[in-house]
Short mmCIF file of C-alpha atoms and ligand atoms in Angstrom, two decimals:
data_model
loop_
_atom_site.label_atom_id
_atom_site.label_comp_id
_atom_site.label_asym_id
_atom_site.label_seq_id
_atom_site.Cartn_x
_atom_site.Cartn_y
_atom_site.Cartn_z
CA MET A 623 -72.16 41.07 27.31
CA ASN A 624 -72.61 44.60 28.77
CA VAL A 625 -69.56 46.85 29.18
CA ALA A 626 -69.26 46.46 32.97
CA ARG A 627 -69.50 42.68 32.80
CA HIS A 628 -67.01 42.57 29.93
CA ALA A 629 -64.54 44.59 32.04
CA ALA A 630 -65.15 42.27 35.01
CA ALA A 631 -64.60 39.22 32.80
CA GLN A 632 -61.30 40.67 31.52
CA ALA A 633 -60.15 41.36 35.07
CA ARG A 634 -61.09 37.84 36.13
CA TRP A 635 -59.00 36.06 33.56
CA GLU A 636 -57.13 33.13 35.06
CA TYR A 637 -55.34 30.08 33.78
CA GLY A 638 -55.22 26.52 35.13
CA SER A 639 -56.85 24.70 38.00
CA GLN A 640 -60.11 22.80 37.65
CA PHE A 641 -62.40 23.02 34.64
CA HIS A 642 -65.29 25.43 34.41
CA TRP A 643 -68.43 24.38 32.56
CA GLN A 644 -68.00 24.78 28.80
CA ARG A 645 -70.59 25.53 26.19
CA LEU A 646 -69.79 22.99 23.45
CA ARG A 647 -70.84 23.75 19.92
CA ALA A 648 -72.70 20.92 18.22
CA GLY A 649 -71.19 19.45 15.06
CA MET A 650 -67.55 19.46 16.09
CA GLN A 651 -65.27 16.51 15.33
CA GLN A 652 -65.32 13.55 17.66
CA GLY A 653 -62.76 11.53 15.67
CA GLU A 654 -61.80 7.92 16.21
CA LEU A 655 -62.06 6.73 19.78
CA PRO A 656 -59.82 3.85 20.92
CA TRP A 657 -62.68 2.56 23.06
CA ALA A 658 -65.30 2.72 20.26
CA THR A 659 -65.90 -1.05 20.00
CA GLN A 660 -66.61 -1.89 23.60
CA SER A 661 -66.08 -0.05 26.83
CA VAL A 662 -67.33 0.48 30.35
CA ARG A 663 -67.89 4.00 31.66
CA LEU A 664 -67.12 4.58 35.30
CA GLY A 665 -67.23 7.42 37.77
CA CYS A 666 -63.48 8.11 37.93
CA GLY A 667 -60.07 6.73 37.02
CA ARG A 668 -59.69 5.04 40.41
CA ASP A 669 -62.94 3.15 39.78
CA ALA A 670 -61.54 1.92 36.45
CA LEU A 671 -58.35 0.54 38.00
CA ARG A 672 -60.28 -0.93 40.94
CA VAL A 673 -62.74 -2.69 38.66
CA VAL A 674 -59.91 -4.30 36.63
CA VAL A 675 -58.08 -5.42 39.76
CA ASP A 676 -61.34 -6.86 41.16
CA GLU A 677 -61.96 -8.64 37.86
CA ILE A 678 -58.56 -10.29 37.47
CA GLY A 679 -57.57 -10.67 41.14
CA PRO A 680 -53.77 -10.42 40.64
CA SER A 681 -51.47 -11.55 43.43
CA ARG A 682 -49.26 -8.49 42.94
CA LEU A 683 -49.92 -5.07 41.39
CA TRP A 684 -46.86 -3.27 40.02
CA LEU A 685 -47.13 0.50 40.00
CA PRO A 686 -44.65 3.01 38.56
CA SER A 687 -42.65 4.99 41.10
CA TYR A 688 -43.77 8.35 39.71
CA LEU A 689 -47.53 8.26 40.15
CA CYS A 690 -50.48 10.18 41.45
CA GLN A 691 -50.74 8.70 44.96
CA GLU A 692 -54.55 8.89 44.93
CA LEU A 693 -54.41 6.06 42.43
CA VAL A 694 -52.49 3.91 44.93
CA THR A 695 -54.61 4.58 48.02
CA PRO A 696 -57.57 2.28 47.18
CA PHE A 697 -55.19 -0.71 47.19
CA VAL A 698 -53.29 0.03 50.38
CA GLY A 699 -54.25 -2.62 52.94
CA SER A 700 -56.15 -4.69 50.34
CA ASP A 701 -55.42 -8.34 49.41
CA VAL A 702 -53.20 -7.38 46.50
CA GLU A 703 -49.49 -6.90 47.22
CA LEU A 704 -48.21 -3.57 45.88
CA CYS A 705 -44.82 -3.47 44.14
CA CYS A 706 -43.02 -0.42 42.80
CA TYR A 707 -40.96 -0.27 39.58
CA ALA A 708 -38.89 2.71 38.45
CA ASP A 709 -40.58 4.87 35.82
CA GLY A 710 -41.31 8.55 35.45
CA PRO A 711 -41.80 11.36 32.95
CA LEU A 712 -38.08 11.83 32.29
CA GLU A 713 -37.37 8.19 31.44
CA VAL A 714 -36.76 7.74 27.73
CA SER A 715 -37.53 4.05 27.57
CA LEU A 716 -39.45 1.36 29.37
CA ASP A 717 -38.94 -2.38 28.94
CA LEU A 718 -41.19 -4.65 30.96
CA ARG A 719 -38.71 -7.51 30.45
CA GLY A 720 -36.44 -5.78 33.00
CA ILE A 721 -39.04 -6.06 35.79
CA ALA A 722 -39.19 -9.14 38.04
CA LEU A 723 -42.74 -10.07 37.02
CA ARG A 724 -44.32 -13.40 37.96
CA PRO A 725 -47.40 -15.19 36.64
CA HIS A 726 -50.64 -13.64 38.02
CA ASP A 727 -49.02 -10.21 38.43
CA ALA A 728 -50.62 -7.08 36.99
CA ILE A 729 -48.64 -4.02 35.98
CA LEU A 730 -49.80 -0.44 35.42
CA VAL A 731 -48.02 1.64 32.76
CA VAL A 732 -48.65 5.38 32.43
CA ASN A 733 -48.46 7.74 29.45
CA TYR A 734 -46.94 10.61 31.45
CA PHE A 735 -48.41 14.00 30.50
CA GLY A 736 -49.32 12.53 27.11
CA LEU A 737 -45.65 12.78 26.04
CA ALA A 738 -45.75 9.14 24.91
CA GLY A 739 -42.78 9.28 22.62
CA ARG A 740 -40.33 7.06 24.49
CA SER A 741 -39.39 3.64 23.33
CA ARG A 742 -41.44 0.98 25.03
CA VAL A 743 -41.44 -2.77 25.19
CA LEU A 744 -44.73 -3.48 26.83
CA ALA A 745 -44.80 -7.19 26.25
CA THR A 746 -43.42 -9.62 28.78
CA ASP A 747 -42.25 -13.20 28.38
CA VAL A 748 -43.93 -14.11 31.65
CA GLN A 749 -47.21 -15.93 31.12
CA GLY A 750 -50.34 -14.66 32.81
CA VAL A 751 -49.22 -11.08 33.46
CA THR A 752 -51.94 -8.48 32.93
CA VAL A 753 -50.78 -5.18 31.41
CA ILE A 754 -52.98 -2.19 32.25
CA GLU A 755 -52.33 1.20 30.66
CA ASP A 756 -53.37 4.59 32.00
CA HIS A 757 -54.16 6.95 29.10
CA THR A 758 -55.65 9.72 31.24
CA HIS A 759 -53.27 12.35 29.85
CA ASP A 760 -54.02 11.68 26.17
CA PRO A 761 -56.93 9.28 25.75
CA CYS A 762 -56.82 9.33 21.93
CA SER A 763 -53.02 9.22 21.44
CA THR A 764 -51.37 7.06 18.77
CA TRP A 765 -50.26 4.79 21.60
CA ALA A 766 -53.83 4.42 22.91
CA GLN A 767 -55.14 3.80 19.38
CA SER A 768 -52.59 1.02 18.73
CA SER A 769 -52.29 -0.41 22.24
CA GLN A 770 -51.81 -4.13 22.78
CA ALA A 771 -52.50 -3.97 26.51
CA ASP A 772 -54.96 -6.23 28.26
CA TYR A 773 -56.80 -3.21 29.61
CA CYS A 774 -56.62 0.54 29.06
CA PHE A 775 -58.37 3.25 31.00
CA ALA A 776 -58.53 7.03 31.06
CA SER A 777 -59.92 9.33 33.71
CA LEU A 778 -61.73 11.55 31.20
CA ARG A 779 -62.73 14.09 33.82
CA LYS A 780 -59.05 15.12 33.94
CA SER A 781 -58.81 16.07 30.27
CA ILE A 782 -62.32 17.26 29.37
CA PRO A 783 -64.85 19.40 31.25
CA ILE A 784 -67.11 16.86 32.96
CA PRO A 785 -67.63 16.52 36.72
CA ASP A 786 -67.04 12.76 36.75
CA GLY A 787 -66.20 10.08 34.21
CA ALA A 788 -63.64 7.53 33.12
CA VAL A 789 -63.57 4.89 30.41
CA LEU A 790 -62.19 1.36 30.44
CA TRP A 791 -61.58 -0.78 27.36
CA SER A 792 -59.61 -3.85 26.32
CA PRO A 793 -57.50 -3.75 23.13
CA ARG A 794 -57.03 -7.54 23.52
CA ASP A 795 -60.75 -8.22 23.85
CA ARG A 796 -60.50 -9.36 27.44
CA ASP A 797 -63.84 -9.67 29.22
CA LEU A 798 -64.87 -6.32 30.53
CA PRO A 799 -66.46 -6.14 33.95
CA GLN A 800 -70.23 -5.76 34.22
CA PHE A 801 -71.50 -2.19 34.11
CA PRO A 802 -71.82 -1.13 37.73
CA PRO A 803 -74.86 0.93 38.79
CA GLN A 804 -74.48 4.61 39.59
CA GLU A 805 -73.87 4.79 43.33
CA PRO A 806 -76.14 7.26 45.21
CA GLU A 807 -73.23 8.26 47.48
CA ARG A 808 -71.52 9.80 44.44
CA SER A 809 -74.43 12.20 43.85
CA ARG A 810 -73.18 14.66 46.43
CA PRO A 811 -69.59 15.07 45.13
CA ILE A 812 -70.85 15.19 41.54
CA GLN A 813 -73.31 17.90 42.50
CA GLN A 814 -70.52 19.82 44.26
CA LEU A 815 -68.17 19.50 41.29
CA LEU A 816 -70.86 20.44 38.79
CA SER A 817 -72.00 23.43 40.88
CA GLY A 818 -68.37 24.52 41.22
CA MET A 819 -67.83 24.23 37.45
CA LEU A 820 -71.00 26.21 36.66
CA MET A 821 -70.20 28.87 39.24
CA LYS A 822 -66.64 29.19 37.96
CA ALA A 823 -68.02 29.72 34.44
CA LEU A 824 -70.34 32.46 35.73
CA TYR A 825 -67.47 34.03 37.68
CA LEU A 826 -65.18 34.07 34.62
CA ASP A 827 -68.00 35.70 32.62
CA GLY A 828 -68.06 38.57 35.11
CA HIS A 829 -71.12 37.58 37.16
CA ARG A 830 -71.43 38.25 40.87
CA VAL A 831 -70.09 34.92 42.13
CA SER A 832 -67.47 34.63 44.82
CA LYS A 833 -64.28 32.78 43.99
CA PRO A 834 -63.89 31.12 47.43
CA SER A 835 -67.40 29.65 47.12
CA PHE A 836 -66.76 27.78 43.87
CA ARG A 837 -63.25 26.79 44.93
CA GLN A 838 -64.64 25.24 48.11
CA LEU A 839 -67.23 23.25 46.15
CA LEU A 840 -64.61 22.01 43.68
CA HIS A 841 -62.29 21.07 46.52
CA ASP A 842 -64.98 19.22 48.50
CA GLY A 843 -66.29 17.37 45.45
CA GLU A 844 -62.76 16.32 44.46
CA GLU A 845 -62.12 14.94 47.96
CA GLN A 846 -65.17 12.66 47.76
CA ILE A 847 -65.38 11.70 44.08
CA ALA A 848 -63.75 8.27 44.46
CA GLN A 849 -65.25 7.32 47.83
CA GLY A 850 -67.16 4.15 48.50
CA THR A 851 -68.34 1.55 46.03
CA ILE A 852 -67.21 1.57 42.39
CA SER A 853 -69.74 3.58 40.40
CA ALA A 854 -70.91 4.10 36.84
CA ILE A 855 -70.54 7.51 35.23
CA SER A 856 -73.32 10.02 35.91
CA PRO A 857 -76.03 10.43 33.24
CA LEU A 858 -74.92 14.04 32.64
CA SER A 859 -71.25 13.22 31.99
CA GLY A 860 -72.32 10.22 29.89
CA ALA A 861 -74.46 12.50 27.71
CA VAL A 862 -71.59 14.97 27.26
CA LEU A 863 -69.25 12.10 26.28
CA ASP A 864 -71.63 10.81 23.61
CA GLY A 865 -70.98 13.83 21.44
CA PHE A 866 -67.78 15.22 22.87
CA PRO A 867 -65.42 16.69 20.23
CA PHE A 868 -62.37 14.67 21.29
CA GLU A 869 -60.56 15.32 18.00
CA ASP A 870 -61.06 19.08 18.07
CA TRP A 871 -60.04 19.27 21.72
CA ARG A 872 -56.97 17.19 21.03
CA SER A 873 -55.83 19.47 18.21
CA ALA A 874 -56.43 22.53 20.40
CA ARG A 875 -54.26 20.87 23.04
CA ARG A 876 -51.49 20.18 20.57
CA ASN A 877 -51.58 23.80 19.31
CA ASN A 878 -51.64 25.22 22.83
CA PHE A 879 -48.76 22.98 23.89
CA GLU A 880 -46.69 24.06 20.90
CA ARG A 881 -47.35 27.78 21.42
CA LEU A 882 -46.65 27.65 25.15
CA ALA A 883 -43.62 25.35 24.93
CA THR A 884 -42.14 27.48 22.13
CA GLY A 885 -42.41 30.58 24.31
CA LEU A 886 -40.84 28.84 27.30
CA ARG A 887 -37.97 26.97 25.65
CA SER A 888 -35.65 29.95 26.00
CA ALA A 889 -36.06 30.00 29.80
CA GLU A 890 -32.82 29.55 31.71
CA SER A 891 -34.18 28.60 35.11
CA PHE A 892 -36.18 25.58 33.97
CA ALA A 893 -36.51 23.07 31.13
CA VAL A 894 -39.70 22.00 29.38
CA ILE A 895 -40.20 18.22 29.07
CA GLU A 896 -40.46 17.60 25.34
CA PRO A 897 -42.53 14.92 23.61
CA THR A 898 -40.50 12.82 21.22
CA ASP A 899 -43.56 11.58 19.35
CA PRO A 900 -44.39 14.07 16.54
CA HIS A 901 -48.09 13.18 16.93
CA ALA A 902 -48.21 13.80 20.67
CA ALA A 903 -50.81 16.19 22.08
CA PRO A 904 -49.46 16.64 25.62
CA PHE A 905 -51.77 17.24 28.54
CA ALA A 906 -49.56 19.95 29.98
CA VAL A 907 -46.30 21.83 29.62
CA ALA A 908 -44.16 20.39 32.41
CA CYS A 909 -41.41 22.74 33.66
CA VAL A 910 -38.49 21.19 35.54
CA PHE A 911 -36.33 23.44 37.73
CA GLU A 912 -32.85 22.76 39.11
CA GLU A 913 -34.00 23.23 42.71
CA ALA A 914 -37.26 22.78 44.60
CA ASP A 915 -36.89 26.31 46.06
CA SER A 916 -36.70 28.05 42.69
CA CYS A 917 -39.70 26.00 41.53
CA ALA A 918 -41.70 27.10 44.60
CA VAL A 919 -40.74 30.77 44.07
CA ALA A 920 -41.74 30.62 40.38
CA HIS A 921 -45.00 28.89 41.32
CA ARG A 922 -45.84 31.68 43.78
CA SER A 923 -45.11 34.47 41.31
CA LEU A 924 -47.30 32.85 38.68
CA VAL A 925 -50.16 32.40 41.15
CA GLN A 926 -49.91 36.12 41.95
CA ARG A 927 -50.54 36.68 38.24
CA ASN A 928 -53.56 34.33 38.17
CA VAL A 929 -51.70 31.48 36.48
CA TYR A 930 -52.20 28.29 38.48
CA PRO A 931 -49.69 25.56 37.65
CA SER A 932 -50.50 22.04 38.87
CA ARG A 933 -48.22 19.93 41.04
CA LEU A 934 -48.25 16.56 39.30
CA TRP A 935 -47.81 14.89 41.68
CA PRO A 936 -46.72 15.59 45.26
CA LEU A 937 -44.78 12.57 46.53
CA ASP A 938 -43.87 13.91 49.98
CA GLU A 939 -46.26 11.54 51.74
CA PRO A 940 -46.23 8.54 49.43
CA ALA A 941 -48.80 5.77 49.74
CA LEU A 942 -46.51 3.46 47.73
CA GLU A 943 -43.31 2.18 49.30
CA GLY A 944 -40.00 2.14 47.45
CA ILE A 945 -40.21 5.40 45.48
CA PRO A 946 -36.63 6.44 44.63
CA ASP A 947 -35.49 9.73 46.17
CA GLU A 948 -34.79 11.03 42.65
CA HIS A 949 -38.53 10.94 41.92
CA ILE A 950 -39.51 12.50 45.24
CA GLN A 951 -37.11 15.33 44.40
CA LEU A 952 -38.36 15.60 40.82
CA ALA A 953 -41.92 16.08 42.09
CA ARG A 954 -40.65 19.04 44.15
CA ARG A 955 -38.75 20.58 41.23
CA MET A 956 -41.55 20.47 38.69
CA PHE A 957 -44.90 22.02 37.92
CA ALA A 958 -47.21 21.58 34.95
CA LEU A 959 -49.34 24.05 33.02
CA PRO A 960 -52.44 22.42 31.53
CA CYS A 961 -53.00 23.32 27.87
CA ASP A 962 -56.43 21.81 27.13
CA GLY A 963 -59.16 23.00 24.79
CA ARG A 964 -60.72 25.51 27.18
CA TYR A 965 -57.83 27.80 26.15
CA GLY A 966 -56.90 29.53 22.91
CA PRO A 967 -53.89 31.46 21.59
CA GLY A 968 -54.87 34.65 23.49
CA ASP A 969 -54.75 32.76 26.81
CA ILE A 970 -51.39 31.22 26.01
CA ASP A 971 -49.99 34.67 25.20
CA ARG A 972 -51.21 35.98 28.55
CA VAL A 973 -49.49 33.07 30.30
CA LEU A 974 -46.27 33.89 28.46
CA GLN A 975 -46.63 37.52 29.55
CA ALA A 976 -47.05 36.36 33.15
CA PHE A 977 -43.81 34.35 32.86
CA GLY A 978 -42.14 37.47 31.43
CA HIS A 979 -43.40 39.74 34.20
CA ALA A 980 -42.27 37.21 36.78
CA GLY A 981 -38.77 37.32 35.25
CA LEU A 982 -38.92 33.63 34.32
CA VAL A 983 -38.37 34.04 30.56
C1 PLP B 1613 -52.58 9.86 35.38
C2 PLP B 1613 -53.76 9.70 36.31
N1 PLP B 1613 -54.45 8.56 36.26
C3 PLP B 1613 -55.52 8.35 37.05
C4 PLP B 1613 -55.94 9.29 37.97
C5 PLP B 1613 -57.12 9.02 38.85
O1 PLP B 1613 -58.26 9.58 38.27
P1 PLP B 1613 -59.52 9.96 39.17
O2 PLP B 1613 -59.14 11.15 40.00
O3 PLP B 1613 -60.60 10.24 38.18
O4 PLP B 1613 -59.81 8.78 40.02
C6 PLP B 1613 -55.25 10.50 38.06
C7 PLP B 1613 -55.66 11.50 39.03
O5 PLP B 1613 -55.06 12.53 39.20
C8 PLP B 1613 -54.14 10.71 37.19
O6 PLP B 1613 -53.46 11.85 37.25
#
């Protein structure tokens, strides 16, 4: 890299937001994949949940009250009745026996932020209930590896740098749906997301690429990625998955989480949500403030320093009815800092400096 481009790359450092394209070294560790035996690869996480619901045709679908509302939207107005049960990232336990399930119901359980350490009873005495687990935030966790659910899925595009892609598998050897074809209407959003990722990589390397242009592409692609008919994964993302170093990325995530959380634990204005599972490799460091206003102020000062926390997830305009006010408020008081394998210790230290300069630690 020449001197001018190196200086530009230094000045363009930023943290968070969507992935940029990564150059992956060959020969890294893939590790054991919970979906190794049999799986279906789909375009996105919403496709995976839709395909299971289409396959089993439940009369009711139970969804946790703290949830990404995009995951709910495909089912609003459909034949399946949506029910809400109380669960969220601060709950320390979950027992499906306390939920008024009936035969032919399906229930979605989420590993929030990959924290996974709470106590869980995920079996139910009710016959004919289908348990579906969402492992998006830590696809290779101990929980995912030892799951007894009927179906598990993970939106892989959320945890690794691919423009589209999700995986669905069945720990209980349930029939998996047929592989769908790749839908041509997905080509446009995939192209937008991929172009945005490539342009962001060029930008971060100091090339002459404008930030608004790649942000627009990433935004537009994201808006359209789940539209229309359920789709298979794209050939490009499928090829990346075949050799993706899941194990190495997971250990980077664990190390990044530990370094960042350690630096933020002394903060007085917010608390970090801690994993209780010693093997957890959380998706993000989630910071919970006392008040929504102080969270918004902190968010703004970090953005001014090129640190982009994620809002996981806004619940102000919920698609699901019955979300307790406590969870709507929690969503306003919290932001999350991703800590995936695109970052190393130097990045984490810069984030900690940004928190220091913003007077947050
Ligand atoms: C936990 C979780 N599961 C599933 C999804 C849906 O994945 P996709 O956007 O690939 O449809 C999301 C999206 O944000 C998510 O956060």
